[in-house]
């Protein structure tokens, strides 16, 4: 069972996210209906640790084997999406893809269908991308990760 709950128009979400860098490119994804990008990942399940969750999510979404190489940060995120106010706690991990995947500039779909679009983007071009949470750009570009970051109002 995913760690999430909804009360009225408010939702709590516990998420694991993967920072996958290959050949100077960052793997990002977005829903086909959205105009912004995020890091691949998904909800952590009850009694599942974050490392296990992100490896499972990469397998489910992309059909790829992965390993966590390092814990990076925790992010407390407050945002509104589809008229629902979210309070999200995300664990961010540096992840290495064990399977062979080519870095290219073309968008592609994962194994779950055509709802999520993936793309490798050159790190030096992140400033031209709408990527949430916004502070991710700076941390990916510099390699300096804040143990805890938030966009609390």
PDB file of C-alpha atoms in Angstrom:
ATOM      1  CA  UNK A   1       0.000   0.000   0.000  1.00  0.00           C
ATOM      2  CA  UNK A   2       1.397   3.395  -1.035  1.00  0.00           C
ATOM      3  CA  UNK A   3       2.024   5.881   1.756  1.00  0.00           C
ATOM      4  CA  UNK A   4      -0.493   8.567   0.839  1.00  0.00           C
ATOM      5  CA  UNK A   5      -3.763   9.839   2.205  1.00  0.00           C
ATOM      6  CA  UNK A   6      -6.305  12.477   1.256  1.00  0.00           C
ATOM      7  CA  UNK A   7      -8.382  14.695   3.527  1.00  0.00           C
ATOM      8  CA  UNK A   8     -10.803  16.841   1.578  1.00  0.00           C
ATOM      9  CA  UNK A   9      -8.769  18.758  -1.019  1.00  0.00           C
ATOM     10  CA  UNK A  10      -5.447  18.053   0.714  1.00  0.00           C
ATOM     11  CA  UNK A  11      -3.143  15.098   0.133  1.00  0.00           C
ATOM     12  CA  UNK A  12      -0.047  13.756   1.855  1.00  0.00           C
ATOM     13  CA  UNK A  13       2.390  11.862  -0.359  1.00  0.00           C
ATOM     14  CA  UNK A  14       5.619  10.031   0.547  1.00  0.00           C
ATOM     15  CA  UNK A  15       7.868   9.759  -2.516  1.00  0.00           C
ATOM     16  CA  UNK A  16      11.269   8.465  -3.587  1.00  0.00           C
ATOM     17  CA  UNK A  17      13.014  10.141  -6.530  1.00  0.00           C
ATOM     18  CA  UNK A  18      16.007   9.128  -8.644  1.00  0.00           C
ATOM     19  CA  UNK A  19      18.816  11.424  -9.716  1.00  0.00           C
ATOM     20  CA  UNK A  20      20.126   9.539 -12.752  1.00  0.00           C
ATOM     21  CA  UNK A  21      23.049  11.241 -14.473  1.00  0.00           C
ATOM     22  CA  UNK A  22      24.737   9.695 -17.489  1.00  0.00           C
ATOM     23  CA  UNK A  23      27.244  11.336 -19.818  1.00  0.00           C
ATOM     24  CA  UNK A  24      26.445  14.791 -18.403  1.00  0.00           C
ATOM     25  CA  UNK A  25      22.685  14.340 -18.878  1.00  0.00           C
ATOM     26  CA  UNK A  26      19.924  14.108 -16.258  1.00  0.00           C
ATOM     27  CA  UNK A  27      16.966  11.758 -16.763  1.00  0.00           C
ATOM     28  CA  UNK A  28      13.677  13.581 -16.170  1.00  0.00           C
ATOM     29  CA  UNK A  29      10.032  12.774 -16.801  1.00  0.00           C
ATOM     30  CA  UNK A  30       6.628  14.397 -17.040  1.00  0.00           C
ATOM     31  CA  UNK A  31       3.007  13.453 -17.465  1.00  0.00           C
ATOM     32  CA  UNK A  32       1.851  13.940 -21.074  1.00  0.00           C
ATOM     33  CA  UNK A  33      -0.673  16.571 -19.978  1.00  0.00           C
ATOM     34  CA  UNK A  34       1.839  18.633 -17.954  1.00  0.00           C
ATOM     35  CA  UNK A  35       4.203  21.402 -19.063  1.00  0.00           C
ATOM     36  CA  UNK A  36       6.757  20.789 -16.296  1.00  0.00           C
ATOM     37  CA  UNK A  37       9.263  18.037 -15.526  1.00  0.00           C
ATOM     38  CA  UNK A  38      10.252  16.099 -12.398  1.00  0.00           C
ATOM     39  CA  UNK A  39      12.648  13.335 -11.483  1.00  0.00           C
ATOM     40  CA  UNK A  40      11.586   9.729 -12.041  1.00  0.00           C
ATOM     41  CA  UNK A  41      10.256   7.980  -8.976  1.00  0.00           C
ATOM     42  CA  UNK A  42       7.088   7.204  -7.128  1.00  0.00           C
ATOM     43  CA  UNK A  43       5.397   6.528  -3.860  1.00  0.00           C
ATOM     44  CA  UNK A  44       7.057   4.603  -1.087  1.00  0.00           C
ATOM     45  CA  UNK A  45       4.931   1.725   0.155  1.00  0.00           C
ATOM     46  CA  UNK A  46       4.106   1.023   3.778  1.00  0.00           C
ATOM     47  CA  UNK A  47       6.991  -0.911   5.430  1.00  0.00           C
ATOM     48  CA  UNK A  48       9.256  -0.289   2.406  1.00  0.00           C
ATOM     49  CA  UNK A  49      12.421   1.778   2.681  1.00  0.00           C
ATOM     50  CA  UNK A  50      13.151   4.531   0.182  1.00  0.00           C
ATOM     51  CA  UNK A  51      16.053   2.731  -1.515  1.00  0.00           C
ATOM     52  CA  UNK A  52      13.911  -0.313  -2.214  1.00  0.00           C
ATOM     53  CA  UNK A  53      11.093   1.915  -3.434  1.00  0.00           C
ATOM     54  CA  UNK A  54      13.196   3.782  -5.995  1.00  0.00           C
ATOM     55  CA  UNK A  55      14.721   0.577  -7.379  1.00  0.00           C
ATOM     56  CA  UNK A  56      11.189  -0.882  -7.658  1.00  0.00           C
ATOM     57  CA  UNK A  57       9.832   2.272  -9.335  1.00  0.00           C
ATOM     58  CA  UNK A  58      12.620   2.306 -11.963  1.00  0.00           C
ATOM     59  CA  UNK A  59      11.864  -1.359 -12.708  1.00  0.00           C
ATOM     60  CA  UNK A  60       8.105  -0.709 -12.948  1.00  0.00           C
ATOM     61  CA  UNK A  61       8.282   2.524 -14.958  1.00  0.00           C
ATOM     62  CA  UNK A  62      11.252   1.856 -17.234  1.00  0.00           C
ATOM     63  CA  UNK A  63      11.804  -1.897 -17.084  1.00  0.00           C
ATOM     64  CA  UNK A  64      15.416  -1.293 -16.018  1.00  0.00           C
ATOM     65  CA  UNK A  65      17.549  -2.670 -13.219  1.00  0.00           C
ATOM     66  CA  UNK A  66      18.967   0.004 -10.941  1.00  0.00           C
ATOM     67  CA  UNK A  67      21.022   0.446  -7.817  1.00  0.00           C
ATOM     68  CA  UNK A  68      21.150   3.258  -5.301  1.00  0.00           C
ATOM     69  CA  UNK A  69      24.675   4.602  -5.005  1.00  0.00           C
ATOM     70  CA  UNK A  70      24.050   7.358  -2.474  1.00  0.00           C
ATOM     71  CA  UNK A  71      21.343   9.085  -0.448  1.00  0.00           C
ATOM     72  CA  UNK A  72      21.222  12.778  -1.397  1.00  0.00           C
ATOM     73  CA  UNK A  73      18.476  14.703   0.365  1.00  0.00           C
ATOM     74  CA  UNK A  74      15.000  14.952   1.849  1.00  0.00           C
ATOM     75  CA  UNK A  75      12.597  17.476   0.391  1.00  0.00           C
ATOM     76  CA  UNK A  76       9.409  18.749   1.993  1.00  0.00           C
ATOM     77  CA  UNK A  77       7.294  19.980  -0.893  1.00  0.00           C
ATOM     78  CA  UNK A  78       4.062  21.991  -0.816  1.00  0.00           C
ATOM     79  CA  UNK A  79       2.222  22.491  -4.102  1.00  0.00           C
ATOM     80  CA  UNK A  80      -1.183  22.448  -5.766  1.00  0.00           C
ATOM     81  CA  UNK A  81      -1.937  20.060  -8.627  1.00  0.00           C
ATOM     82  CA  UNK A  82      -5.361  19.476 -10.208  1.00  0.00           C
ATOM     83  CA  UNK A  83      -6.937  21.680  -7.505  1.00  0.00           C
ATOM     84  CA  UNK A  84      -5.570  19.457  -4.714  1.00  0.00           C
ATOM     85  CA  UNK A  85      -3.089  20.865  -2.168  1.00  0.00           C
ATOM     86  CA  UNK A  86      -0.166  18.484  -1.657  1.00  0.00           C
ATOM     87  CA  UNK A  87       2.207  18.035   1.255  1.00  0.00           C
ATOM     88  CA  UNK A  88       4.891  15.736  -0.085  1.00  0.00           C
ATOM     89  CA  UNK A  89       7.976  14.356   1.618  1.00  0.00           C
ATOM     90  CA  UNK A  90      10.484  13.073  -0.903  1.00  0.00           C
ATOM     91  CA  UNK A  91      13.682  11.097  -0.482  1.00  0.00           C
ATOM     92  CA  UNK A  92      16.225  11.798  -3.236  1.00  0.00           C
ATOM     93  CA  UNK A  93      18.786   9.178  -4.249  1.00  0.00           C
ATOM     94  CA  UNK A  94      21.670   9.037  -6.681  1.00  0.00           C
ATOM     95  CA  UNK A  95      20.835   6.041  -8.858  1.00  0.00           C
ATOM     96  CA  UNK A  96      22.869   4.056 -11.353  1.00  0.00           C
ATOM     97  CA  UNK A  97      21.072   2.197 -14.143  1.00  0.00           C
ATOM     98  CA  UNK A  98      22.587  -1.272 -14.477  1.00  0.00           C
ATOM     99  CA  UNK A  99      21.035  -2.036 -17.874  1.00  0.00           C
ATOM    100  CA  UNK A 100      22.295  -0.455 -21.073  1.00  0.00           C
ATOM    101  CA  UNK A 101      20.310   2.667 -21.938  1.00  0.00           C
ATOM    102  CA  UNK A 102      21.395   5.136 -24.574  1.00  0.00           C
ATOM    103  CA  UNK A 103      21.543   8.844 -23.812  1.00  0.00           C
ATOM    104  CA  UNK A 104      19.758  10.820 -26.494  1.00  0.00           C
ATOM    105  CA  UNK A 105      17.805  14.012 -26.863  1.00  0.00           C
ATOM    106  CA  UNK A 106      14.552  12.345 -27.942  1.00  0.00           C
ATOM    107  CA  UNK A 107      11.645  11.865 -25.583  1.00  0.00           C
ATOM    108  CA  UNK A 108      10.567   8.275 -24.914  1.00  0.00           C
ATOM    109  CA  UNK A 109       7.913   6.337 -23.029  1.00  0.00           C
ATOM    110  CA  UNK A 110       8.510   3.814 -20.271  1.00  0.00           C
ATOM    111  CA  UNK A 111       7.076   0.337 -19.920  1.00  0.00           C
ATOM    112  CA  UNK A 112       3.910   1.521 -18.140  1.00  0.00           C
ATOM    113  CA  UNK A 113       2.433   3.046 -21.285  1.00  0.00           C
ATOM    114  CA  UNK A 114       2.167   6.479 -22.816  1.00  0.00           C
ATOM    115  CA  UNK A 115       1.298   8.581 -19.778  1.00  0.00           C
ATOM    116  CA  UNK A 116       4.841   9.437 -18.656  1.00  0.00           C
ATOM    117  CA  UNK A 117       7.382  10.918 -21.064  1.00  0.00           C
ATOM    118  CA  UNK A 118      11.088  10.532 -20.269  1.00  0.00           C
ATOM    119  CA  UNK A 119      14.047  12.452 -21.618  1.00  0.00           C
ATOM    120  CA  UNK A 120      17.757  12.823 -20.951  1.00  0.00           C
ATOM    121  CA  UNK A 121      18.563  16.542 -20.761  1.00  0.00           C
ATOM    122  CA  UNK A 122      22.090  17.987 -20.713  1.00  0.00           C
ATOM    123  CA  UNK A 123      22.781  19.291 -17.205  1.00  0.00           C
ATOM    124  CA  UNK A 124      24.128  22.527 -18.676  1.00  0.00           C
ATOM    125  CA  UNK A 125      20.677  23.137 -20.240  1.00  0.00           C
ATOM    126  CA  UNK A 126      18.629  22.651 -17.057  1.00  0.00           C
ATOM    127  CA  UNK A 127      18.080  26.398 -16.725  1.00  0.00           C
ATOM    128  CA  UNK A 128      15.829  26.270 -19.814  1.00  0.00           C
ATOM    129  CA  UNK A 129      13.641  23.479 -18.379  1.00  0.00           C
ATOM    130  CA  UNK A 130      10.758  23.844 -15.930  1.00  0.00           C
ATOM    131  CA  UNK A 131      11.824  21.252 -13.354  1.00  0.00           C
ATOM    132  CA  UNK A 132      10.215  20.818  -9.935  1.00  0.00           C
ATOM    133  CA  UNK A 133      11.204  21.209  -7.203  1.00  0.00           C
ATOM    134  CA  UNK A 134      13.030  24.274  -8.528  1.00  0.00           C
ATOM    135  CA  UNK A 135      16.087  23.962  -6.264  1.00  0.00           C
ATOM    136  CA  UNK A 136      16.938  20.650  -7.928  1.00  0.00           C
ATOM    137  CA  UNK A 137      18.532  22.465 -10.858  1.00  0.00           C
ATOM    138  CA  UNK A 138      21.142  24.126  -8.680  1.00  0.00           C
ATOM    139  CA  UNK A 139      21.904  20.970  -6.701  1.00  0.00           C
ATOM    140  CA  UNK A 140      22.276  18.823  -9.828  1.00  0.00           C
ATOM    141  CA  UNK A 141      24.428  21.463 -11.554  1.00  0.00           C
ATOM    142  CA  UNK A 142      26.769  21.952  -8.583  1.00  0.00           C
ATOM    143  CA  UNK A 143      26.659  18.447  -7.124  1.00  0.00           C
ATOM    144  CA  UNK A 144      26.116  20.048  -3.707  1.00  0.00           C
ATOM    145  CA  UNK A 145      23.084  18.584  -1.969  1.00  0.00           C
ATOM    146  CA  UNK A 146      21.365  20.174   1.015  1.00  0.00           C
ATOM    147  CA  UNK A 147      20.418  17.402   3.495  1.00  0.00           C
ATOM    148  CA  UNK A 148      16.931  18.910   3.872  1.00  0.00           C
ATOM    149  CA  UNK A 149      15.280  21.442   1.629  1.00  0.00           C
ATOM    150  CA  UNK A 150      11.746  22.812   1.499  1.00  0.00           C
ATOM    151  CA  UNK A 151       9.578  25.225  -0.390  1.00  0.00           C
ATOM    152  CA  UNK A 152       7.408  25.840   2.652  1.00  0.00           C
ATOM    153  CA  UNK A 153       5.255  28.904   2.316  1.00  0.00           C
TER     154      UNK A 153
END
